[in-house]
Structures are given as C-alpha cells and as structure tokens.
Coordinates of N, CA and C in Angstrom, one line a residue:
M1 N 66.9 20.0 -36.1 CA 67.1 18.7 -36.6 C 65.9 17.8 -36.2
T2 N 65.4 17.1 -37.1 CA 64.2 16.2 -36.9 C 64.7 14.9 -36.2
A3 N 63.7 14.2 -35.6 CA 64.0 13.0 -35.0 C 64.5 12.0 -36.0
D4 N 64.0 12.0 -37.2 CA 64.4 11.1 -38.3 C 65.9 11.4 -38.6
Q5 N 66.2 12.6 -38.7 CA 67.6 13.0 -39.0 C 68.6 12.5 -37.9
R6 N 68.1 12.7 -36.6 CA 68.9 12.2 -35.5 C 69.1 10.7 -35.5
A7 N 68.1 10.0 -35.9 CA 68.1 8.5 -35.9 C 69.1 8.1 -37.0
R8 N 69.0 8.8 -38.2 CA 69.9 8.4 -39.3 C 71.4 8.7 -38.9
I9 N 71.6 9.7 -38.2 CA 73.0 10.1 -37.8 C 73.5 9.0 -36.7
A10 N 72.6 8.6 -35.8 CA 73.0 7.7 -34.8 C 73.3 6.3 -35.3
E11 N 72.8 6.0 -36.5 CA 73.2 4.7 -37.2 C 74.6 4.7 -37.6
V12 N 75.2 5.9 -37.8 CA 76.5 6.1 -38.4 C 77.5 6.6 -37.4
I13 N 77.1 7.6 -36.6 CA 78.0 8.3 -35.6 C 77.4 8.2 -34.2
S14 N 78.4 7.8 -33.3 CA 78.0 7.8 -31.9 C 78.9 8.7 -31.1
V15 N 78.4 9.3 -30.1 CA 79.2 10.2 -29.2 C 78.9 9.6 -27.8
D16 N 80.0 9.1 -27.2 CA 79.9 8.5 -25.8 C 81.1 8.9 -25.0
P17 N 80.8 9.6 -23.9 CA 82.0 10.1 -23.1 C 82.9 9.0 -22.7
E18 N 82.4 7.7 -22.7 CA 83.2 6.6 -22.3 C 84.1 6.0 -23.4
I19 N 83.8 6.5 -24.6 CA 84.6 6.0 -25.8 C 85.3 7.2 -26.4
M20 N 86.6 7.2 -26.4 CA 87.4 8.2 -27.0 C 87.1 9.6 -26.5
H21 N 86.7 9.7 -25.2 CA 86.4 10.9 -24.5 C 85.3 11.7 -25.2
G22 N 84.4 11.0 -25.8 CA 83.2 11.7 -26.4 C 83.5 12.2 -27.8
T23 N 84.6 11.8 -28.4 CA 84.9 12.2 -29.8 C 83.9 11.4 -30.7
P24 N 83.2 12.1 -31.6 CA 82.3 11.4 -32.5 C 83.0 10.3 -33.3
C25 N 82.5 9.1 -33.1 CA 83.1 7.9 -33.8 C 82.1 7.2 -34.6
F26 N 82.6 6.4 -35.5 CA 81.6 5.5 -36.3 C 81.0 4.6 -35.2
T27 N 79.7 4.5 -35.3 CA 78.9 3.7 -34.4 C 79.5 2.2 -34.3
G28 N 79.7 1.8 -33.0 CA 80.2 0.4 -32.8 C 81.7 0.3 -32.9
T29 N 82.4 1.4 -33.1 CA 83.8 1.4 -33.2 C 84.4 2.5 -32.3
R30 N 85.7 2.5 -32.3 CA 86.5 3.6 -31.6 C 87.2 4.4 -32.7
V31 N 86.7 4.4 -33.9 CA 87.4 5.2 -35.0 C 86.7 6.5 -35.1
P32 N 87.3 7.6 -34.8 CA 86.7 8.9 -35.0 C 86.4 9.2 -36.4
V33 N 85.2 9.8 -36.7 CA 84.8 10.1 -38.0 C 85.7 11.1 -38.7
E34 N 86.3 11.9 -37.8 CA 87.3 12.9 -38.4 C 88.5 12.3 -39.1
T35 N 88.8 11.0 -38.7 CA 89.8 10.3 -39.3 C 89.6 10.1 -40.8
L36 N 88.3 9.8 -41.2 CA 87.9 9.7 -42.6 C 88.1 11.0 -43.3
V37 N 87.7 12.1 -42.7 CA 87.9 13.4 -43.3 C 89.4 13.7 -43.5
D38 N 90.2 13.4 -42.5 CA 91.7 13.6 -42.6 C 92.2 12.8 -43.8
Y39 N 91.8 11.5 -44.0 CA 92.3 10.7 -45.1 C 91.9 11.4 -46.4
I40 N 90.7 11.9 -46.5 CA 90.2 12.5 -47.8 C 91.0 13.8 -48.0
E41 N 91.2 14.6 -47.0 CA 92.0 15.8 -47.1 C 93.4 15.5 -47.6
E42 N 94.0 14.4 -47.2 CA 95.3 14.0 -47.6 C 95.4 13.4 -49.0
G43 N 94.2 13.2 -49.6 CA 94.2 12.7 -51.0 C 94.1 11.2 -51.0
D44 N 93.8 10.5 -49.8 CA 93.7 9.1 -49.8 C 92.3 8.7 -50.3
T45 N 92.1 7.5 -50.7 CA 90.8 7.0 -51.1 C 90.0 6.4 -50.0
L46 N 88.7 6.3 -50.2 CA 87.9 5.6 -49.3 C 88.4 4.2 -49.0
D47 N 88.8 3.5 -50.1 CA 89.3 2.1 -50.0 C 90.5 2.0 -49.1
H48 N 91.4 3.0 -49.2 CA 92.6 3.0 -48.3 C 92.1 3.2 -46.8
F49 N 91.2 4.1 -46.6 CA 90.7 4.3 -45.2 C 90.1 3.0 -44.7
L50 N 89.3 2.3 -45.5 CA 88.6 1.1 -45.1 C 89.6 0.0 -44.9
R51 N 90.7 -0.1 -45.6 CA 91.7 -1.1 -45.4 C 92.4 -0.8 -44.1
D52 N 92.7 0.4 -43.7 CA 93.4 0.8 -42.5 C 92.5 0.6 -41.3
F53 N 91.1 0.7 -41.5 CA 90.2 0.7 -40.4 C 89.1 -0.3 -40.7
P54 N 89.4 -1.6 -40.7 CA 88.4 -2.6 -41.2 C 87.2 -2.8 -40.3
V55 N 87.2 -2.2 -39.1 CA 86.0 -2.2 -38.2 C 84.9 -1.3 -38.7
V56 N 85.3 -0.3 -39.6 CA 84.3 0.6 -40.2 C 83.9 -0.1 -41.5
N57 N 82.6 -0.3 -41.7 CA 82.2 -0.9 -43.0 C 81.9 0.2 -44.0
R58 N 81.9 -0.2 -45.3 CA 81.8 0.8 -46.4 C 80.5 1.6 -46.2
N59 N 79.4 0.9 -45.9 CA 78.1 1.6 -45.8 C 78.2 2.7 -44.7
Q60 N 78.8 2.5 -43.6 CA 79.0 3.5 -42.6 C 79.7 4.7 -43.2
A61 N 80.8 4.5 -43.8 CA 81.7 5.5 -44.4 C 80.9 6.3 -45.4
V62 N 80.2 5.6 -46.3 CA 79.5 6.3 -47.4 C 78.3 7.1 -46.8
R63 N 77.6 6.5 -45.8 CA 76.5 7.3 -45.1 C 77.1 8.5 -44.4
F64 N 78.2 8.4 -43.8 CA 78.8 9.6 -43.2 C 79.1 10.7 -44.2
I65 N 79.7 10.3 -45.3 CA 79.9 11.3 -46.4 C 78.6 11.9 -46.9
E66 N 77.6 11.1 -47.0 CA 76.3 11.6 -47.5 C 75.7 12.6 -46.5
L67 N 75.8 12.2 -45.2 CA 75.2 13.1 -44.1 C 76.0 14.4 -44.1
A68 N 77.3 14.3 -44.2 CA 78.1 15.5 -44.1 C 77.8 16.4 -45.3
R69 N 77.6 15.8 -46.5 CA 77.3 16.6 -47.7 C 75.9 17.2 -47.5
D70 N 74.9 16.5 -47.0 CA 73.6 17.1 -46.8 C 73.6 18.2 -45.9
R71 N 74.3 18.1 -44.7 CA 74.4 19.1 -43.8 C 75.1 20.4 -44.3
L72 N 76.1 20.2 -45.1 CA 76.8 21.3 -45.7 C 75.9 22.0 -46.6
I73 N 75.2 21.3 -47.5 CA 74.3 21.9 -48.4 C 73.2 22.7 -47.7
E74 N 72.7 22.1 -46.7 CA 71.7 22.7 -45.9 C 72.1 24.0 -45.2
C75 N 73.4 24.0 -44.8 CA 74.0 25.2 -44.2 C 74.1 26.4 -45.1
V76 N 74.4 26.1 -46.4 CA 74.7 27.1 -47.3 C 73.4 27.5 -48.2
S77 N 72.4 26.8 -48.0 CA 71.2 27.0 -48.8 C 70.3 28.1 -48.1

C-alpha cells in the first residue's frame, strides 16, 4: 500500500486503541465502519445509515464504499 493510499484511508477510517478498543471507525467518530456494511447487508440505504449516525457525513460514507470497492477489485485482479 502506498503512502497516498494510506493517507486517503486515514481521512475516512481511523484505528485507535483508545476508541472502541481499536475497532476501525469513521475518522472523528466512534462509529465502526462495519456498521455501514451491516446496514447495507440488511438492505438498508445509505440515507438510513446517515440518519441513524449523523456524526458520519455522507462524504465519509461514500469514500469508505469507494475505498472498499477499490481494494476488493485490487484483490481479485
């Protein structure tokens, strides 16, 4: 992973042992990124997730989805 990729991820996801025991969370929040994945798996919309977790902004959520997509494509390519 390049330094640029790490920087882009850090804008969206933070891992801090002092916050949620090191669970990857949206940067600046205590909301685990896995929560968004859980919502999507259950068939909920991004808007529903954002309503339930207003501390996460739309840009963060969309960037997370884009990063996850890019990493998945990279893994299978």
